[in-house]
Amino acid sequence: MNNVLLVALREYRQITRMRSFWLTLLILPIAFALAPLTQRFMGDSDPDRVMIVDQAAFGAGRQITERLRLDEDRRAMSDLARYVERHKLAAPADEPWSRNDRWFSDAEVQRFGAEGGVTAALARLKPAMPADIPEFERPEPRFEIVTPPADFSRLQGPALDQRLETLLRPGEGSKAEPIDVVVIIPADFIRTGTARLSSSGRPNTQFVAIVQDVLTRSLRQVLLSAEGVSPDVATAAATVTPNLLIAQPVPGSGAREALLVRSILPLASCYLLMMALMLSGSWMLQGTIEERSNKLLETVLATISPEQLMYGKLLGTVAVGLTMIAVWIGCGAFAAFATQGAIADLIRPALAPLTSWTTIAAMIYFFIAGYLAISVFFLAVGAISDSMNDAQGYLMPIILAILLPITILIQGIVDGGKGIGVTIMTWVPIWTPFAVLARLGTGIQAWEVIGSGLLLAAFVALQMLLLGRLFRASLLAQGQKPGLKELAARLGRRSAEAG
């Protein structure tokens, strides 16, 4: 046992002294820390610049502008209502945004804007707002209304086309900011029912729907008036909309939202297991090959048995993997503490799987057993390879056989985790630890956990038996590239010798 621990300690020190170990160890937390900034810089958050040219005389252009502003205020009201409900704030009962249970009517949104919008609403909330509540994030505007040039409404034909081209696609060296969308409502719109929309790229489908809806209502109102309907009735008929009460769960507590949040920790453990295995396994593989190439193994095997060397390397690799996980968890805990106000609502349900000791025990068991099961493959490849080039030929099929199904598994868990493929992967030993860890957040029967755990234990025991035979037969067989027949002979050599 002392020899096994000495080998494990040497393996652990050898890997943790590598610069690549610490560099790789810190890349993951740094990448997660930079992800929000990267998304902000890479994403297009600028609003679409919209120009509306109304050559008709019935105010359709003004109605489109008002509708765009109305929808922006409605988005702000909806986000504010969810903010109030999520943090259980004491909002004035007479305000529509105090409840997140209905679609806000145009009249309510107009009143909200007239009273000062989000700024005035937050001012009313602030006196009773606890200090640890995160600040409300206003939704970014999706559209920016640009006033058209004074002479634009008089342009027709080629002159209009030329001006549109200049606005949508300014020439090189021009300091003018391009317009994304130009809507032209011609003077004969009532007669033809045709308006013109020109875009510098693919137009925003939501904007197109808004323009079409406003113009349809305007046409309907004009046609009703032409048939003798009074203006007030025509306007009411064209703009009437029902009040829609919406029943929805508290933000973050819906069935799908809760499922996704509860799956964060199990999926993260599955992902971390995969990452730690690929990294520490490759380091162990590289170390084993180097030891074979410089004849160090001959000296080591003079003092310890191949089995002790094998167990020590596996134990050292598991210790390296657990160290990596501990560092990553520590970075995550620090991030959670530093931003507790912003993500507290997410952390509480995400930690729900840890409320059961059986779940914690299952996570630890499948994590360690899975680590051993996959590490064995790396150690076996290192035992039969003379160089990293040889090892890659053996290792690539193994990595693909593990990683590709896991990618499908994670998507299946996000979609609910009830598919037959997820169930099958639970009972395939090389995928069992990943499948069980990922399913702990979506719900898995106790008999499945116990049965798959016993199957995984039997698989690891069989691996250890076969790896011991392969290890003993291959360590000193340098320069011999075994084929499938030779590998089979090495795996069965001990039983043959015993017979």
Coordinates of N, CA and C in Angstrom, one line a residue, residues 110-198:
Q110 N -49.9 53.8 -22.5 CA -49.9 55.2 -22.7 C -49.9 56.0 -21.4
R111 N -50.6 55.5 -20.4 CA -50.6 56.1 -19.1 C -49.2 56.0 -18.4
F112 N -48.7 54.8 -18.6 CA -47.3 54.5 -18.0 C -46.3 55.5 -18.6
G113 N -46.3 55.7 -19.9 CA -45.4 56.6 -20.5 C -45.6 58.0 -20.1
A114 N -46.9 58.4 -20.0 CA -47.2 59.8 -19.7 C -46.8 60.1 -18.2
E115 N -46.8 59.1 -17.4 CA -46.5 59.4 -15.9 C -45.0 59.3 -15.7
G116 N -44.2 59.1 -16.7 CA -42.7 59.2 -16.6 C -42.0 57.9 -16.8
G117 N -42.8 56.8 -17.2 CA -42.2 55.5 -17.6 C -41.4 54.9 -16.4
V118 N -40.3 54.2 -16.8 CA -39.5 53.4 -15.8 C -39.0 54.3 -14.7
T119 N -38.5 55.5 -15.1 CA -37.9 56.3 -14.1 C -38.8 56.7 -13.0
A120 N -40.1 57.0 -13.3 CA -41.1 57.4 -12.3 C -41.5 56.2 -11.5
A121 N -41.6 55.0 -12.2 CA -42.0 53.8 -11.5 C -40.9 53.4 -10.4
L122 N -39.7 53.4 -10.8 CA -38.6 53.1 -9.9 C -38.5 54.0 -8.7
A123 N -38.8 55.3 -9.0 CA -38.8 56.3 -7.9 C -39.9 56.0 -6.9
R124 N -41.0 55.4 -7.3 CA -42.1 55.0 -6.4 C -41.7 53.7 -5.6
L125 N -40.9 52.9 -6.2 CA -40.5 51.6 -5.6 C -39.4 51.8 -4.6
K126 N -38.5 52.8 -4.9 CA -37.3 52.9 -4.1 C -37.4 53.0 -2.6
P127 N -38.4 53.8 -2.1 CA -38.4 54.0 -0.6 C -38.6 52.7 0.1
A128 N -39.3 51.7 -0.4 CA -39.6 50.5 0.3 C -38.7 49.3 -0.2
M129 N -37.7 49.6 -1.0 CA -36.9 48.6 -1.7 C -35.7 48.2 -0.8
P130 N -35.6 46.9 -0.4 CA -34.4 46.5 0.4 C -33.1 46.8 -0.3
A131 N -32.1 47.0 0.5 CA -30.8 47.4 -0.1 C -30.1 46.4 -0.9
D132 N -30.4 45.1 -0.7 CA -29.7 44.0 -1.4 C -30.4 43.6 -2.7
I133 N -31.4 44.3 -3.1 CA -32.1 44.0 -4.3 C -31.3 44.5 -5.5
P134 N -31.0 43.7 -6.5 CA -30.2 44.2 -7.6 C -31.0 45.3 -8.4
E135 N -30.2 46.1 -9.1 CA -30.8 47.2 -9.8 C -31.6 46.7 -11.0
F136 N -32.7 47.4 -11.3 CA -33.5 47.0 -12.5 C -32.7 47.4 -13.8
E137 N -32.7 46.4 -14.7 CA -32.0 46.6 -16.0 C -33.0 47.0 -17.0
R138 N -33.0 48.2 -17.5 CA -33.9 48.6 -18.5 C -33.6 47.9 -19.8
P139 N -34.7 47.5 -20.5 CA -34.5 46.8 -21.8 C -33.9 47.7 -22.8
E140 N -33.0 47.2 -23.6 CA -32.4 48.1 -24.7 C -33.4 48.3 -25.8
P141 N -33.5 49.6 -26.2 CA -34.5 49.9 -27.3 C -34.1 49.1 -28.6
R142 N -35.1 48.7 -29.3 CA -34.9 47.9 -30.5 C -34.9 48.8 -31.8
F143 N -35.5 49.9 -31.7 CA -35.7 50.8 -32.8 C -35.3 52.2 -32.5
E144 N -34.7 52.9 -33.4 CA -34.4 54.4 -33.2 C -35.1 55.1 -34.4
I145 N -36.0 56.0 -34.1 CA -36.7 56.7 -35.1 C -35.9 57.9 -35.6
V146 N -35.6 58.0 -36.9 CA -34.8 59.0 -37.5 C -35.7 59.9 -38.4
T147 N -35.7 61.2 -38.1 CA -36.5 62.2 -38.9 C -36.0 62.2 -40.3
P148 N -36.9 62.1 -41.3 CA -36.5 62.2 -42.7 C -36.1 63.6 -43.1
P149 N -35.3 63.8 -44.2 CA -35.0 65.1 -44.7 C -36.3 65.8 -45.1
A150 N -36.2 67.2 -45.1 CA -37.4 68.0 -45.4 C -38.0 67.7 -46.8
D151 N -37.1 67.5 -47.7 CA -37.5 67.4 -49.1 C -37.9 65.9 -49.5
F152 N -37.8 65.0 -48.6 CA -37.9 63.6 -48.9 C -39.3 63.3 -49.3
S153 N -40.3 63.9 -48.7 CA -41.7 63.6 -49.0 C -42.1 64.0 -50.4
R154 N -41.3 64.9 -51.1 CA -41.7 65.3 -52.5 C -41.0 64.5 -53.6
L155 N -40.1 63.6 -53.2 CA -39.3 62.9 -54.2 C -40.1 61.8 -54.8
Q156 N -39.9 61.5 -56.1 CA -40.6 60.4 -56.8 C -39.7 59.8 -57.7
G157 N -40.0 58.6 -58.2 CA -39.3 57.9 -59.2 C -37.8 57.7 -59.0
P158 N -36.9 57.9 -60.0 CA -35.5 57.7 -59.9 C -34.8 58.6 -58.8
A159 N -35.3 59.8 -58.6 CA -34.8 60.6 -57.6 C -35.0 60.0 -56.2
L160 N -36.1 59.4 -56.0 CA -36.4 58.8 -54.7 C -35.5 57.5 -54.5
D161 N -35.4 56.7 -55.6 CA -34.5 55.6 -55.5 C -33.1 55.9 -55.2
Q162 N -32.6 57.0 -55.8 CA -31.2 57.4 -55.6 C -31.0 57.9 -54.2
R163 N -32.0 58.6 -53.6 CA -31.9 59.1 -52.3 C -31.9 57.9 -51.3
L164 N -32.8 56.9 -51.6 CA -32.9 55.7 -50.7 C -31.5 55.0 -50.7
E165 N -30.9 54.9 -51.8 CA -29.6 54.2 -51.9 C -28.6 54.9 -51.1
T166 N -28.6 56.2 -51.1 CA -27.6 57.0 -50.3 C -27.9 56.8 -48.8
L167 N -29.1 56.8 -48.4 CA -29.5 56.6 -47.0 C -29.1 55.2 -46.5
L168 N -29.5 54.2 -47.3 CA -29.3 52.8 -46.8 C -27.8 52.4 -46.9
R169 N -27.1 52.8 -47.9 CA -25.8 52.4 -48.1 C -24.9 53.6 -48.5
P170 N -24.5 54.4 -47.5 CA -23.6 55.6 -47.8 C -22.3 55.1 -48.4
G171 N -21.8 56.0 -49.3 CA -20.6 55.6 -50.0 C -19.4 55.7 -49.1
E172 N -18.3 55.1 -49.6 CA -17.0 55.1 -48.8 C -16.6 56.5 -48.6
G173 N -16.1 56.8 -47.3 CA -15.7 58.1 -47.0 C -16.8 59.0 -46.4
S174 N -18.1 58.5 -46.6 CA -19.2 59.3 -46.0 C -19.3 59.2 -44.5
K175 N -19.5 60.3 -43.9 CA -19.6 60.3 -42.4 C -21.1 60.0 -42.0
A176 N -22.0 59.9 -42.9 CA -23.4 59.7 -42.6 C -23.6 58.3 -42.1
E177 N -24.4 58.2 -41.0 CA -24.7 56.8 -40.4 C -25.8 56.2 -41.3
P178 N -25.6 55.0 -41.7 CA -26.6 54.4 -42.6 C -28.0 54.1 -41.8
I179 N -29.0 54.2 -42.6 CA -30.4 53.9 -42.1 C -30.6 52.4 -42.4
D180 N -31.2 51.7 -41.4 CA -31.5 50.3 -41.5 C -32.7 50.0 -42.3
V181 N -33.8 50.8 -42.1 CA -35.1 50.6 -42.7 C -35.7 51.9 -43.1
V182 N -36.2 52.0 -44.3 CA -37.0 53.2 -44.7 C -38.4 52.8 -45.1
V183 N -39.4 53.3 -44.5 CA -40.8 53.0 -44.9 C -41.4 54.2 -45.5
I184 N -41.9 54.0 -46.8 CA -42.5 55.1 -47.5 C -44.0 54.8 -47.7
I185 N -44.8 55.7 -47.2 CA -46.3 55.6 -47.4 C -46.7 56.6 -48.5
P186 N -46.9 56.1 -49.8 CA -47.1 57.1 -50.9 C -48.5 57.8 -50.7
A187 N -48.6 58.8 -51.5 CA -49.8 59.7 -51.5 C -51.0 58.9 -51.9
D188 N -50.9 57.9 -52.8 CA -52.0 57.1 -53.3 C -52.2 55.8 -52.5
F189 N -51.8 55.8 -51.3 CA -51.8 54.6 -50.5 C -53.3 54.1 -50.3
I190 N -54.2 55.0 -50.1 CA -55.6 54.6 -49.9 C -56.2 53.9 -51.1
R191 N -55.8 54.4 -52.3 CA -56.3 53.8 -53.5 C -55.6 52.5 -53.9
T192 N -54.3 52.4 -53.7 CA -53.6 51.2 -54.1 C -53.4 50.2 -53.0
G193 N -53.4 50.7 -51.7 CA -53.1 49.8 -50.6 C -51.7 49.3 -50.6
T194 N -50.8 50.0 -51.2 CA -49.4 49.6 -51.3 C -48.5 50.6 -50.7
A195 N -47.6 50.1 -49.7 CA -46.6 51.0 -49.2 C -45.2 50.3 -49.5
R196 N -44.2 51.1 -49.3 CA -42.8 50.6 -49.7 C -41.9 50.5 -48.5
L197 N -41.2 49.4 -48.4 CA -40.3 49.2 -47.3 C -38.9 48.8 -47.9
S198 N -37.9 49.7 -47.6 CA -36.6 49.4 -48.2 C -35.6 49.2 -47.0

